Coordinates of C-alpha atoms and ligand atoms in Angstrom, one line a residue:
M2 CA 6.3 -8.7 19.3
T3 CA 7.5 -5.5 17.6
L4 CA 5.6 -3.7 14.8
L5 CA 8.1 -5.0 12.3
D6 CA 7.5 -8.6 13.4
T7 CA 3.8 -8.1 13.1
I8 CA 4.1 -6.7 9.5
S9 CA 6.5 -9.4 8.5
C10 CA 4.5 -12.2 9.9
S11 CA 1.4 -11.0 8.2
S12 CA 3.1 -10.9 4.8
P13 CA 4.5 -14.0 3.1
Q14 CA 6.3 -11.7 0.6
V15 CA 8.7 -10.4 3.2
N16 CA 11.4 -12.8 4.5
F17 CA 12.3 -11.0 7.8
R18 CA 15.1 -13.2 9.2
H19 CA 18.4 -12.9 11.0
D20 CA 19.7 -16.5 10.4
W21 CA 20.8 -16.4 6.8
T22 CA 23.5 -18.7 5.7
V23 CA 26.2 -17.6 3.3
E24 CA 25.0 -20.3 0.8
E25 CA 21.5 -18.9 0.9
V26 CA 22.8 -15.4 0.3
K27 CA 25.0 -16.5 -2.6
D28 CA 22.1 -18.3 -4.2
L29 CA 20.0 -15.1 -4.0
L30 CA 22.9 -13.0 -5.5
E31 CA 23.5 -15.4 -8.3
Q32 CA 19.9 -16.2 -9.4
P33 CA 18.7 -15.1 -12.8
L34 CA 18.5 -11.3 -12.8
M35 CA 14.8 -11.3 -13.6
D36 CA 14.0 -13.5 -10.7
L37 CA 16.2 -11.5 -8.3
L38 CA 14.6 -8.2 -9.4
W39 CA 11.1 -9.7 -9.1
Q40 CA 11.7 -10.9 -5.5
A41 CA 13.5 -7.7 -4.5
Q42 CA 10.6 -5.6 -5.9
I43 CA 7.9 -7.6 -4.2
T44 CA 9.8 -7.3 -0.9
H45 CA 10.4 -3.6 -1.3
R46 CA 6.8 -2.8 -2.3
T47 CA 5.4 -4.8 0.6
A48 CA 7.8 -3.6 3.3
N49 CA 8.2 0.0 2.2
P50 CA 5.3 1.0 0.0
G51 CA 5.5 4.1 -2.1
Y52 CA 9.1 4.2 -3.5
K53 CA 10.2 7.0 -1.2
V54 CA 13.9 7.9 -1.6
Q55 CA 15.8 9.5 1.2
L56 CA 18.3 12.2 0.1
A57 CA 21.5 12.2 2.3
S58 CA 24.1 14.9 1.8
L59 CA 27.7 14.3 2.7
L60 CA 30.4 16.6 4.0
S61 CA 34.0 16.0 4.9
V62 CA 34.8 18.0 8.1
K63 CA 38.3 16.6 8.7
T64 CA 39.9 15.5 5.4
G65 CA 43.0 13.3 4.9
G66 CA 45.9 12.4 7.1
C67 CA 44.2 9.3 8.5
Q68 CA 46.4 6.7 10.3
E69 CA 44.5 3.7 8.9
D70 CA 45.7 1.9 5.8
C71 CA 42.4 1.3 3.9
A72 CA 43.5 0.4 0.4
Y73 CA 40.6 2.2 -1.3
C74 CA 40.9 5.4 0.6
A75 CA 42.1 8.8 -0.7
Q76 CA 42.5 10.0 2.9
S77 CA 45.0 7.4 4.3
M78 CA 48.4 8.7 5.1
H79 CA 49.7 5.3 3.8
N80 CA 48.5 6.2 0.3
S81 CA 50.2 8.8 -2.0
S82 CA 46.7 10.0 -2.7
D83 CA 46.5 11.4 0.8
V84 CA 44.7 14.7 0.5
A85 CA 45.9 16.0 3.9
G86 CA 46.6 19.6 4.6
Q87 CA 43.1 21.1 4.3
P88 CA 41.9 22.9 7.4
D89 CA 39.1 21.3 9.4
L90 CA 35.8 22.9 8.9
D91 CA 34.3 24.9 11.9
V92 CA 30.8 24.7 13.3
E93 CA 29.5 27.7 11.4
A94 CA 30.8 26.5 8.0
V95 CA 29.3 23.0 8.5
L96 CA 25.9 24.4 9.5
E97 CA 25.9 26.7 6.5
R98 CA 26.5 23.6 4.3
A99 CA 23.7 21.7 6.2
K100 CA 21.3 24.6 5.6
A101 CA 22.2 24.6 1.9
A102 CA 21.6 20.9 1.7
R103 CA 18.2 21.3 3.4
E104 CA 17.3 24.0 0.9
V105 CA 17.8 21.6 -2.0
G106 CA 15.8 18.9 -0.3
A107 CA 18.2 16.8 1.7
D108 CA 16.6 14.8 4.6
R109 CA 19.9 13.7 6.2
F110 CA 23.2 15.4 6.7
C111 CA 26.3 13.1 7.0
M112 CA 29.6 14.4 8.3
G113 CA 32.9 12.6 8.0
W114 CA 36.2 12.8 9.9
A115 CA 39.2 11.0 8.6
W116 CA 40.1 9.6 12.0
R117 CA 41.1 6.2 13.3
E118 CA 39.1 6.9 16.4
I119 CA 37.4 9.8 18.2
R120 CA 39.5 11.4 20.9
N121 CA 38.0 13.5 23.7
G122 CA 38.8 17.2 23.7
K123 CA 38.0 20.3 21.7
D124 CA 37.5 18.4 18.4
F125 CA 34.9 16.1 20.0
E126 CA 33.1 19.1 21.6
V127 CA 33.0 20.7 18.1
M128 CA 31.5 17.5 16.6
L129 CA 28.8 17.5 19.3
A130 CA 27.9 21.1 18.5
M131 CA 27.7 20.2 14.8
V132 CA 25.3 17.3 15.6
R133 CA 23.1 19.6 17.7
G134 CA 23.1 22.2 15.0
V135 CA 22.1 19.8 12.3
R136 CA 19.3 18.4 14.4
E137 CA 18.0 21.9 15.1
L138 CA 17.8 22.4 11.4
G139 CA 15.3 19.5 11.3
L140 CA 17.7 17.2 9.5
E141 CA 18.7 13.7 10.4
A142 CA 22.4 13.8 11.5
C143 CA 24.9 11.1 10.7
V144 CA 28.6 11.0 11.7
T145 CA 31.4 8.8 10.5
A146 CA 34.7 9.2 12.4
G147 CA 36.2 5.8 13.2
M148 CA 36.1 3.9 16.5
L149 CA 34.6 5.4 19.6
T150 CA 34.2 4.6 23.3
N151 CA 30.9 3.9 25.1
E152 CA 31.0 7.3 26.8
Q153 CA 31.5 9.1 23.4
A154 CA 28.6 7.1 21.9
S155 CA 26.4 8.2 24.8
R156 CA 27.4 11.8 24.4
L157 CA 26.6 11.7 20.7
A158 CA 23.3 10.1 21.5
E159 CA 22.5 12.9 24.0
A160 CA 23.4 15.5 21.3
G161 CA 20.7 13.9 19.1
L162 CA 22.8 12.0 16.6
T163 CA 20.5 9.9 14.4
A164 CA 23.0 7.5 12.9
Y165 CA 26.7 6.5 13.1
N166 CA 28.3 5.2 9.9
H167 CA 30.9 2.5 10.3
N168 CA 31.2 0.2 7.4
L169 CA 32.5 -3.4 7.4
D170 CA 33.7 -2.7 3.8
T171 CA 34.0 -6.3 2.7
S172 CA 33.8 -9.9 3.9
P173 CA 35.7 -11.1 6.9
E174 CA 37.7 -13.4 4.5
H175 CA 38.7 -10.6 2.1
Y176 CA 39.2 -7.9 4.8
E177 CA 43.0 -8.4 5.4
K178 CA 43.7 -7.7 1.8
I179 CA 42.2 -4.3 2.2
I180 CA 42.9 -3.1 5.7
T181 CA 45.6 -4.2 8.2
T182 CA 45.5 -1.5 10.8
R183 CA 42.1 -2.2 12.2
T184 CA 40.4 -5.6 12.7
Y185 CA 37.0 -6.8 11.6
Q186 CA 36.3 -7.6 15.2
E187 CA 37.1 -4.0 16.2
R188 CA 34.6 -2.8 13.6
L189 CA 31.9 -5.1 15.1
E190 CA 32.7 -3.9 18.6
T191 CA 32.4 -0.2 17.5
L192 CA 29.0 -1.0 16.0
Q193 CA 27.9 -2.7 19.2
R194 CA 28.8 0.4 21.2
V195 CA 26.8 2.6 18.8
R196 CA 23.8 0.2 19.1
S197 CA 24.1 0.2 22.9
A198 CA 24.0 4.0 23.1
G199 CA 20.7 3.9 21.2
I200 CA 22.0 5.4 18.0
T201 CA 20.9 3.8 14.7
I202 CA 23.6 2.0 12.7
C203 CA 24.6 2.8 9.2
C204 CA 26.8 -0.1 8.0
G205 CA 27.6 -1.5 4.6
G206 CA 30.4 -2.0 2.2
I207 CA 32.1 -1.6 -1.1
I208 CA 32.2 -3.9 -4.2
G209 CA 34.8 -3.9 -6.9
M210 CA 37.8 -4.4 -4.6
G211 CA 38.9 -7.7 -6.1
E212 CA 36.5 -9.8 -4.0
S213 CA 34.6 -12.9 -5.2
T214 CA 30.8 -13.4 -5.3
M215 CA 31.3 -15.5 -2.1
D216 CA 32.9 -12.5 -0.4
R217 CA 29.9 -10.3 -1.4
A218 CA 27.6 -13.0 0.0
S219 CA 29.7 -13.2 3.1
L220 CA 29.6 -9.5 3.8
L221 CA 25.8 -9.4 3.2
R222 CA 25.4 -12.4 5.6
V223 CA 27.2 -10.6 8.4
L224 CA 25.0 -7.6 7.9
A225 CA 21.8 -9.6 7.6
T226 CA 22.5 -11.7 10.7
M227 CA 22.8 -8.6 12.9
D228 CA 19.8 -8.4 15.2
P229 CA 18.4 -5.8 14.7
H230 CA 19.5 -5.2 11.1
P231 CA 21.5 -2.0 10.5
E232 CA 18.9 0.7 9.9
S233 CA 21.0 2.0 6.9
V234 CA 23.0 -0.1 4.5
P235 CA 25.2 1.9 2.2
I236 CA 26.3 -0.1 -0.9
N237 CA 29.3 1.6 -2.5
S238 CA 31.1 0.6 -5.6
L239 CA 34.8 1.3 -5.6
V240 CA 35.9 4.8 -6.7
A241 CA 39.4 3.9 -7.9
V242 CA 41.4 6.9 -6.7
E243 CA 44.8 7.5 -8.2
G244 CA 47.6 7.0 -5.6
T245 CA 45.7 4.2 -3.8
P246 CA 46.8 0.5 -4.1
L247 CA 43.4 -0.1 -5.8
E248 CA 43.9 2.6 -8.4
D249 CA 44.1 0.2 -11.4
L250 CA 41.0 -1.9 -10.6
S251 CA 38.4 -1.7 -13.3
S252 CA 35.0 -0.4 -12.4
V253 CA 32.3 -3.0 -11.6
D254 CA 29.7 -4.1 -14.1
P255 CA 26.7 -1.9 -13.2
L256 CA 24.5 -5.0 -13.0
E257 CA 26.6 -6.2 -10.1
M258 CA 25.5 -3.2 -8.2
V259 CA 21.9 -4.0 -9.1
R260 CA 22.4 -7.5 -7.8
M261 CA 24.0 -6.2 -4.5
V262 CA 21.2 -3.7 -3.9
A263 CA 18.4 -6.2 -4.7
T264 CA 19.9 -8.9 -2.5
A265 CA 20.4 -6.4 0.4
R266 CA 16.7 -5.4 0.0
I267 CA 15.6 -9.1 0.2
L268 CA 17.8 -9.8 3.2
M269 CA 17.0 -6.6 5.2
P270 CA 13.5 -5.7 4.1
F271 CA 13.0 -2.7 6.4
S272 CA 16.5 -1.2 6.3
R273 CA 17.3 1.8 4.2
V274 CA 19.5 0.6 1.3
R275 CA 21.6 3.5 0.2
L276 CA 23.0 3.5 -3.4
S277 CA 26.3 5.2 -2.4
A278 CA 29.7 5.9 -3.9
G279 CA 30.2 5.1 -7.6
R280 CA 26.9 6.4 -9.0
E281 CA 28.7 8.4 -11.7
Q282 CA 30.0 5.2 -13.2
L283 CA 26.6 3.5 -13.1
G284 CA 24.6 5.4 -15.7
R285 CA 21.0 6.4 -15.5
E286 CA 19.3 3.1 -16.4
A287 CA 21.3 1.0 -13.9
Q288 CA 20.6 3.6 -11.2
I289 CA 16.9 3.3 -12.0
L290 CA 17.1 -0.5 -11.8
C291 CA 18.7 -0.1 -8.4
L292 CA 15.9 2.1 -7.2
Q293 CA 13.4 -0.4 -8.6
A294 CA 15.2 -3.2 -6.8
G295 CA 14.9 -1.5 -3.5
A296 CA 17.5 1.3 -3.1
D297 CA 15.6 3.9 -1.0
S298 CA 18.4 6.4 -0.3
I299 CA 21.1 8.1 -2.3
F300 CA 24.0 10.5 -1.5
Y301 CA 22.7 13.8 -2.8
G302 CA 25.0 16.7 -3.6
D303 CA 27.9 17.5 -5.9
S304 CA 30.5 15.8 -3.9
L305 CA 31.1 12.8 -1.6
L306 CA 34.0 13.1 0.8
T307 CA 36.9 13.7 -1.6
T308 CA 35.4 12.6 -4.9
S309 CA 32.6 13.8 -7.0
N310 CA 29.0 12.7 -7.1
P311 CA 26.2 13.4 -9.7
S312 CA 25.1 17.1 -9.5
V313 CA 21.8 18.0 -7.7
T314 CA 20.3 19.0 -11.1
V315 CA 21.2 15.6 -12.7
D316 CA 19.8 13.8 -9.7
R317 CA 16.6 15.7 -9.7
E318 CA 16.1 14.7 -13.3
L319 CA 16.9 11.1 -12.5
L320 CA 14.5 10.9 -9.6
A321 CA 11.7 12.6 -11.6
K322 CA 12.3 10.3 -14.6
A323 CA 12.1 7.3 -12.2
G324 CA 8.9 8.6 -10.7
V325 CA 10.0 8.0 -7.1
Q326 CA 8.9 10.2 -4.2
V327 CA 11.3 12.6 -2.5
N328 CA 10.8 15.2 0.1
W329 CA 10.6 18.0 -2.4
E330 CA 8.2 20.0 -0.2
S331 CA 11.2 21.1 1.9
I332 CA 13.0 22.7 -1.0
I333 CA 13.2 26.4 -0.5
N334 CA 15.5 27.5 -3.4
A335 CA 14.5 24.9 -6.0
Ligands
LIG425 N1 37.3 7.2 9.0 C1 36.0 6.8 9.1 C2 35.8 5.3 8.9 O1 36.4 4.7 8.1 O2 35.0 4.8 9.6 C3 35.0 7.5 8.2 C4 35.2 7.9 6.8 S1 35.3 6.6 5.6 C5 35.8 7.5 4.2 C6 33.7 6.0 5.3 C7 33.5 4.8 4.3 O3 33.5 5.4 2.9 C8 34.5 3.7 4.2 O4 34.3 2.8 5.2 C9 34.2 3.1 2.9 O5 33.2 2.1 2.9 C10 33.7 4.3 2.0 N2 34.7 4.7 1.0 C11 35.8 5.4 1.3 N3 36.5 5.6 0.2 C12 35.9 5.0 -0.8 C13 36.1 4.8 -2.2 N4 37.2 5.2 -2.8 N5 35.2 4.1 -2.9 C14 34.1 3.6 -2.3 N6 33.8 3.7 -1.0 C15 34.7 4.4 -0.3
LIG426 C1 29.6 5.4 2.8 O1 29.3 4.2 2.9 N1 30.0 6.0 1.7 C2 30.3 7.4 2.0 C3 29.8 7.6 3.4 N2 29.5 6.3 3.8 C4 30.7 8.2 4.4 C5 31.7 7.8 1.6 C6 32.0 7.5 0.2 C7 33.4 8.0 -0.1 C8 33.8 7.9 -1.5 C9 35.2 8.3 -1.8 C10 35.5 9.8 -1.4 O2 34.7 10.7 -1.8 O3 36.6 10.0 -0.8
LIG427 FE1 39.8 6.4 5.0 FE2 38.2 6.0 7.1 FE3 40.1 4.2 6.4 FE4 40.8 6.5 7.4 S1 39.6 4.9 8.4 S2 41.8 5.5 5.7 S3 39.3 7.9 6.5 S4 38.3 4.8 5.2

């Protein structure tokens, strides 16, 4: 029995399972908000005492020109939004940004490459050097760069990579309306390779892409029936970027984000649930409700990959107002 099993067995408040049905998940998502919040809070307080919030900074190392056709993405060559043409960042520039992120209190540094898959060669060696450098700074390192081979996963593990981000994005049923160039099954296989190499998994999705409540439940069911659960679960709400097929979709009701976060927390009690893209549209109170409902990580820093994020100053105020704990001790230039 693992430590997690012991904790969960000794606490009736925490429902630590891997056999959720989609109907059960939908019932959780749709229950009266007060009941959902209560259940999520009890789970979170029991499983992760202390309301500690992880701060993850994000940097795009290779921006735009991606072969995939993800309908939400500013970086797809299939979308007129494609922001291609910017030079890739080098190791020194990336480590400078990682150092700066550490100085304002980040715990994790996430690096993105707009690739369909990782290819061997100079670019991959550079990625490994970046991972080693970020780890030497004492930060967790996360990479998101599309599909990879078993050998590449092992080399990333050897370099000290903490987590690999590869999202499922939406339900298996809604998926083909969003991406046609890569299958759901390929995503699951990539995640399995990451897991087999001993790297933790960061896997979540996006709401606000025209999906139904059943689709949201179905995505959460896929995540919550993974064994082990993904260690990090980013919940994004669509940032509708001009020039993408989803540009005209209206932003989601902030309470829908609260429901997603709360349900993810109940389903995956010990995972980090990251309140991800779309925070600028959420407002302060909805973000605080998300933190209360069990979000224990945010993207921290003035930009995401190609779009903006609340500023460090605004986020510090938010976290202080909410009274959650962050790793402020590590701040050098506060
Ligand atoms: N190319 C890599 C891949 O897709 O695995 C890595 C980068 S990709 C931009 C990482 C994730 O960011 C996507 O899977 C998606 O969930 C999220 N994302 C990208 N664009 C977004 C947007 N406009 N709004 C919300 N989430 C977005
Ligand atoms: C994740 O789930 N969200 C982040 C990170 N993982 C890589 C990316 C959000 C991107 C938002 C749109 C943009 O900035 O291009
Ligand atoms: Fe964007 Fe990643 Fe899809 Fe490429 S694979 S279009 S970078 S989300």
